[in-house]
Amino acid sequence: MSLPARILVLEDDDAMRELLTEILKDEGHHVLAVSRGQEAVEAAERDPLDLVILDVRMEGLDGLEALARMQEHLQGAASLVVTGYASEADSVRALRLGVSDYLRKPFDLTQFLQRVEGLLSETRRRRLRQTREERLRRLSTWALRALLRTLEGRGLPAGVVENLEQIGSLAGRLAEGAGLESPETEEIQAGSILLATRRLFALPAPALPFPAPPLALAAMCEEPGLASRVADLAVCAGQHSDPDERWPGRFDPILLAGLEAARANCSGLFPRAQALLGLAQTLLHAGDPQHAGQAFRRVMASGNPREKVAASLGLAEVALKDGCRPQLSEAVHSALQEARQVGPAETGRAALKGGILLMRVGDSEARVLLEEAIQVARRLHLTPALSRARLAMVALGLPKPPEWEEDLELLLRPENQPERREDLPWLLPTLLETDTPPGILAPLVRESPGELARWLESGSPSASARRRVGSLLTEVGGCLSLECLESLNADPDPEVRRQAAEALQNRSATPLRPVLRIRSLGPLEVFLGEDVIEERTWRSPRVKYLFAYLAVQPRPVPEERILEEFWPEDALRGRNSLYWTTSALRRTLRGWSTSDQAPVQRVRARLCLNPELPRWHDLAELERAAAIPQGPERPAAARRVLDLARGPFLEGCYMDWALQIRDRVERWVRKALADLHRHHHQQGLEAEALECALRWKELDPLSQEACRGVMQSLLALGRPQEVIRHYEGHCRTLHRELDMEPSLELMELAQRARLGLP
């Protein structure tokens, strides 16, 4: 007997329906029997099927009409029409619908079962063949990329493999824009890479262990057709920023329009270099500085100035972890050089981060950079940055400023949690070595007991600092590890030993619940207290995505809605998958919960993360900042939006709900830039206004408002030639994308620049 199949029987005759159902079940198949056409359509929408058996004539929706409505849900399932009578018109309809087989009543049951098994065998073979072809396509693309990677470091110039991958990615987007879908887009992607290896770099095409798919061959061999036209444009675009200008008349206008759209999407809010930055930071947090450094260096080779600033500072962090002081200093200087090309705000951020990194290795230049950061922060009213810079100056050994306690209280606010976490390795020792109020110290120690333990183990604390730690044990002893308390219990100071002994005696067997920190803007990073949840702990991407989905929900979500979002194609299997995924998620988050408070709660068929457990989410912080209306607090809120938006929401996830949130984040970022540009322009800070407007224009190339902001600021800065260049470039983009002219405002600004008017 063959493997069990899922069979739908549509028959309005009760006796016949029961007979067919019984026979098929005796053969071991799963049978769903219905008597009306509409019921059959609903069943096909709900359940995956291997075979549909139907009668033609019945009341209401007849069998063939029901089959027509089911087609989009059948996914290659076979169909068998069994009927006692059928007109010529019915036969034609059946033929057009691609009915697999026809059986007239009355029929022999043995013959019926033979037809059923024959159709099921054919369906299985077809689906197996499709699966193998799909795997082969994916395997060929994967193998091609893997083989190209083996060429790295074997005499190839730097950036060749990266360039090939970018060409392949562009070809895939062009193919999608031309109406193709996977797997055709993947084949063209692979073929474009093969074509580029030969045409651009004179490399032999990598030998694959199996034949290349048809469209990949067509693209590589430049055979006439859409595949070769897409590949040709992608490769030429890899050589020249405007291939239509370089090779006029060579390319299909529709594909050229697709190129502009793809580039707008690529060079928008979070381009490839930005994604690499997120990956590099994730690797750094996960304790892998070697691969983080490789990712940062790739950004340095392909990113824009702002991305290069972040990458240089990332390389400085890698050098700090590796103990390479010369490389750290070099990376900080590189970051400042790039930042000065971007604008004052970016320069201030780079000076602050670079100054802190140099301060941590005792470099005398740290003070110069921190003083520059303080000047920029004062001019632009960057309050958190100003506080951090002043605290870092104290860490250098300078006297405490009058604003000392105000700075500390500001840093303790919930919205400044990311900056506080970043600064704790140097800030906590600084505070413990100075006369800092216990009300400031205790929350910091509770939040990061591991930092305190590492500092104590280093042997660096002075006797007064150890006594200060001892005085805190009544409040924070419960969150310190047993090893840390035992170390303090062996301290030379008898008072510290006494306080540690009391803390050990009163220490609860149940540790305090750590805060769950979620960073979903960029690659998903989740921390339980100080520890990152490692990738393998999630068990599968679907577990991570379900966690992220629940984390953004304001209230418990019905399980049916989760099934629609995550497993729409198979409700029965989806429910089993949901149970497994939820169970895996609970195991992943078990360190966040207690015996009586599960991390994921299920109430009346609804799921949610436990609202009673402490957590911090960057998306929630960004949303709060974005919601602050126009007024005195709006500029600081807009800067907060830009600081938090380190990458696209849940990078790598393309589910509908994630894409909707991603779009919202992008709108908030564009509005923040527009508001900051307007604020700086009104304050007469044109260099800062230009910095915001350029980034705004980069994110939204078709925005006339953004272009006007760039032109206004350039004109105010006395740079008329750049005004004209931006205006002409915007005119070309508008004409190519929207077939429209620029606004009268832009024309007026351009004319003023030509006449040399301010």
Short mmCIF file of C-alpha atoms in Angstrom, two decimals, residues 355-584:
data_model
loop_
_atom_site.label_atom_id
_atom_site.label_comp_id
_atom_site.label_asym_id
_atom_site.label_seq_id
_atom_site.Cartn_x
_atom_site.Cartn_y
_atom_site.Cartn_z
CA GLY A 355 37.74 59.88 23.52
CA ILE A 356 36.21 57.25 25.81
CA LEU A 357 38.09 54.43 24.06
CA LEU A 358 41.40 56.33 24.32
CA MET A 359 40.65 57.17 27.97
CA ARG A 360 40.30 53.46 28.75
CA VAL A 361 43.90 52.81 27.61
CA GLY A 362 45.30 55.96 29.23
CA ASP A 363 46.01 57.83 26.00
CA SER A 364 46.73 61.52 26.61
CA GLU A 365 44.77 62.54 23.50
CA ALA A 366 41.53 61.37 25.12
CA ARG A 367 41.10 64.72 26.87
CA VAL A 368 41.35 66.66 23.60
CA LEU A 369 38.63 64.56 21.99
CA LEU A 370 36.36 64.69 25.03
CA GLU A 371 36.67 68.48 25.16
CA GLU A 372 35.65 68.63 21.49
CA ALA A 373 32.69 66.34 22.22
CA ILE A 374 31.62 68.65 25.07
CA GLN A 375 31.74 71.70 22.79
CA VAL A 376 29.61 70.03 20.11
CA ALA A 377 27.14 68.66 22.66
CA ARG A 378 26.68 72.11 24.21
CA ARG A 379 26.16 73.79 20.85
CA LEU A 380 23.62 71.20 19.69
CA HIS A 381 22.02 70.65 23.13
CA LEU A 382 22.93 66.94 23.12
CA THR A 383 22.29 66.45 26.83
CA PRO A 384 23.07 62.70 27.22
CA ALA A 385 26.28 63.05 25.19
CA LEU A 386 27.32 66.06 27.28
CA SER A 387 26.79 64.12 30.51
CA ARG A 388 28.75 61.12 29.27
CA ALA A 389 31.67 63.30 28.15
CA ARG A 390 31.84 65.09 31.52
CA LEU A 391 31.76 61.75 33.38
CA ALA A 392 34.58 60.47 31.16
CA MET A 393 36.65 63.55 32.03
CA VAL A 394 36.30 62.59 35.71
CA ALA A 395 37.51 59.09 34.81
CA LEU A 396 40.61 60.78 33.34
CA GLY A 397 41.32 62.25 36.77
CA LEU A 398 39.81 65.72 36.40
CA PRO A 399 37.74 67.22 39.23
CA LYS A 400 34.03 66.48 39.36
CA PRO A 401 32.00 69.20 37.60
CA PRO A 402 29.13 70.99 39.38
CA GLU A 403 26.69 68.98 37.26
CA TRP A 404 28.14 65.65 38.51
CA GLU A 405 25.05 64.29 40.25
CA GLU A 406 22.72 65.64 37.54
CA ASP A 407 24.79 63.79 34.94
CA LEU A 408 24.56 60.56 36.92
CA GLU A 409 20.80 60.88 37.44
CA LEU A 410 20.36 61.51 33.72
CA LEU A 411 22.37 58.40 32.87
CA LEU A 412 20.18 56.32 35.21
CA ARG A 413 17.01 57.16 33.31
CA PRO A 414 15.47 54.14 31.52
CA GLU A 415 15.76 55.72 28.07
CA ASN A 416 19.56 55.95 28.47
CA GLN A 417 19.98 52.25 29.22
CA PRO A 418 22.04 51.40 26.06
CA GLU A 419 24.57 54.18 26.74
CA ARG A 420 24.74 53.21 30.41
CA ARG A 421 25.42 49.57 29.56
CA GLU A 422 28.16 50.60 27.15
CA ASP A 423 29.86 52.84 29.71
CA LEU A 424 29.68 50.57 32.78
CA PRO A 425 33.13 48.90 32.30
CA TRP A 426 34.82 52.25 33.03
CA LEU A 427 32.03 54.17 34.74
CA LEU A 428 31.40 51.74 37.62
CA PRO A 429 35.06 51.68 38.76
CA THR A 430 35.19 55.48 38.47
CA LEU A 431 32.13 55.90 40.67
CA LEU A 432 33.33 53.38 43.25
CA GLU A 433 36.68 55.16 43.51
CA THR A 434 34.97 58.51 44.11
CA ASP A 435 32.52 59.71 46.72
CA THR A 436 29.34 58.66 44.90
CA PRO A 437 25.97 58.44 46.70
CA PRO A 438 24.79 54.85 47.36
CA GLY A 439 21.49 55.71 45.67
CA ILE A 440 23.44 56.04 42.41
CA LEU A 441 25.75 53.06 42.91
CA ALA A 442 23.20 50.45 43.99
CA PRO A 443 21.08 50.50 40.78
CA LEU A 444 24.21 50.26 38.64
CA VAL A 445 25.54 47.27 40.57
CA ARG A 446 22.15 45.53 40.48
CA GLU A 447 22.01 46.06 36.72
CA SER A 448 25.51 44.78 36.07
CA PRO A 449 26.86 42.61 38.90
CA GLY A 450 29.23 40.91 36.48
CA GLU A 451 31.09 44.17 35.83
CA LEU A 452 31.64 44.58 39.56
CA ALA A 453 32.85 40.98 39.90
CA ARG A 454 35.31 41.39 37.01
CA TRP A 455 36.68 44.60 38.49
CA LEU A 456 37.13 43.06 41.92
CA GLU A 457 38.88 40.03 40.40
CA SER A 458 41.29 42.32 38.52
CA GLY A 459 42.83 43.46 41.82
CA SER A 460 42.51 47.11 40.79
CA PRO A 461 40.10 48.45 43.46
CA SER A 462 41.57 50.53 46.24
CA ALA A 463 40.79 49.81 49.88
CA SER A 464 38.28 52.67 49.99
CA ALA A 465 36.52 51.31 46.89
CA ARG A 466 36.25 47.85 48.46
CA ARG A 467 34.80 49.40 51.60
CA ARG A 468 32.30 51.27 49.44
CA VAL A 469 31.32 47.95 47.84
CA GLY A 470 30.93 46.41 51.29
CA SER A 471 28.58 49.18 52.37
CA LEU A 472 26.35 48.36 49.40
CA LEU A 473 26.02 44.65 50.15
CA THR A 474 22.90 45.06 52.25
CA GLU A 475 21.12 46.40 49.17
CA VAL A 476 22.79 44.51 46.33
CA GLY A 477 24.19 41.33 47.90
CA GLY A 478 21.34 39.26 46.52
CA CYS A 479 22.33 39.94 42.93
CA LEU A 480 26.06 39.16 43.35
CA SER A 481 27.42 35.73 42.57
CA LEU A 482 28.47 33.37 45.33
CA GLU A 483 32.10 33.58 44.12
CA CYS A 484 32.04 37.38 44.33
CA LEU A 485 30.69 37.38 47.89
CA GLU A 486 33.22 34.74 48.98
CA SER A 487 35.99 36.88 47.50
CA LEU A 488 34.80 39.86 49.56
CA ASN A 489 34.54 37.56 52.59
CA ALA A 490 38.32 37.09 52.29
CA ASP A 491 39.06 40.84 52.04
CA PRO A 492 41.87 42.21 54.25
CA ASP A 493 39.47 44.79 55.69
CA PRO A 494 37.53 43.26 58.63
CA GLU A 495 34.52 45.53 58.05
CA VAL A 496 34.25 44.35 54.43
CA ARG A 497 34.52 40.73 55.63
CA ARG A 498 31.74 41.29 58.16
CA GLN A 499 29.43 42.83 55.55
CA ALA A 500 30.19 40.03 53.08
CA ALA A 501 29.49 37.36 55.71
CA GLU A 502 26.10 38.93 56.45
CA ALA A 503 25.31 39.06 52.74
CA LEU A 504 26.25 35.39 52.39
CA GLN A 505 24.05 34.45 55.33
CA ASN A 506 21.08 36.41 53.99
CA ARG A 507 21.62 35.44 50.38
CA SER A 508 18.49 33.94 48.86
CA ALA A 509 18.73 30.69 46.94
CA THR A 510 16.60 32.35 44.25
CA PRO A 511 18.61 34.97 42.33
CA LEU A 512 17.03 38.25 41.30
CA ARG A 513 15.35 38.21 37.92
CA PRO A 514 17.56 39.82 35.27
CA VAL A 515 16.22 42.44 32.88
CA LEU A 516 15.53 41.10 29.39
CA ARG A 517 17.08 43.55 26.92
CA ILE A 518 15.84 43.32 23.34
CA ARG A 519 17.60 45.01 20.43
CA SER A 520 15.46 44.37 17.37
CA LEU A 521 16.59 47.33 15.23
CA GLY A 522 19.22 45.56 13.17
CA PRO A 523 20.12 41.91 13.79
CA LEU A 524 18.09 40.63 16.74
CA GLU A 525 20.12 40.62 19.95
CA VAL A 526 18.60 39.56 23.25
CA PHE A 527 20.37 39.82 26.59
CA LEU A 528 19.39 38.22 29.88
CA GLY A 529 21.01 40.60 32.29
CA GLU A 530 24.59 40.86 31.07
CA ASP A 531 24.60 37.68 29.00
CA VAL A 532 23.62 37.52 25.34
CA ILE A 533 21.30 34.68 24.34
CA GLU A 534 23.45 32.77 21.87
CA GLU A 535 22.19 31.87 18.42
CA ARG A 536 22.10 28.12 19.03
CA THR A 537 19.93 28.61 22.12
CA TRP A 538 17.04 29.79 19.93
CA ARG A 539 16.90 26.36 18.20
CA SER A 540 15.42 27.84 15.00
CA PRO A 541 14.78 31.24 13.34
CA ARG A 542 11.05 30.70 13.79
CA VAL A 543 11.52 30.69 17.59
CA LYS A 544 13.35 34.03 17.39
CA TYR A 545 10.70 35.53 15.14
CA LEU A 546 7.85 34.38 17.38
CA PHE A 547 9.66 35.97 20.32
CA ALA A 548 10.09 39.23 18.39
CA TYR A 549 6.43 39.10 17.32
CA LEU A 550 5.21 38.71 20.90
CA ALA A 551 7.62 41.41 22.10
CA VAL A 552 5.97 44.06 19.90
CA GLN A 553 2.38 43.18 20.80
CA PRO A 554 0.62 45.53 23.24
CA ARG A 555 -1.76 42.79 24.40
CA PRO A 556 -2.13 38.97 24.24
CA VAL A 557 -2.49 37.68 20.67
CA PRO A 558 -5.04 35.03 19.63
CA GLU A 559 -3.33 31.83 18.55
CA GLU A 560 -5.36 31.85 15.33
CA ARG A 561 -3.76 35.14 14.31
CA ILE A 562 -0.29 33.75 15.08
CA LEU A 563 -1.05 30.73 12.90
CA GLU A 564 -2.10 33.03 10.05
CA GLU A 565 1.14 35.00 10.34
CA PHE A 566 3.57 32.10 10.80
CA TRP A 567 1.96 28.95 9.34
CA PRO A 568 -0.78 30.08 6.91
CA GLU A 569 -0.34 27.16 4.54
CA ASP A 570 -1.15 24.32 6.94
CA ALA A 571 -3.33 24.98 9.98
CA LEU A 572 -3.09 21.43 11.38
CA ARG A 573 0.66 21.22 11.15
CA GLY A 574 0.87 24.87 12.08
CA ARG A 575 -0.79 24.27 15.42
CA ASN A 576 1.71 21.52 16.24
CA SER A 577 4.53 23.82 15.13
CA LEU A 578 3.17 26.60 17.33
CA TYR A 579 3.14 24.31 20.38
CA TRP A 580 6.73 23.20 19.70
CA THR A 581 7.93 26.76 19.02
CA THR A 582 6.27 28.12 22.16
CA SER A 583 7.82 25.33 24.23
CA ALA A 584 11.26 26.05 22.74
#
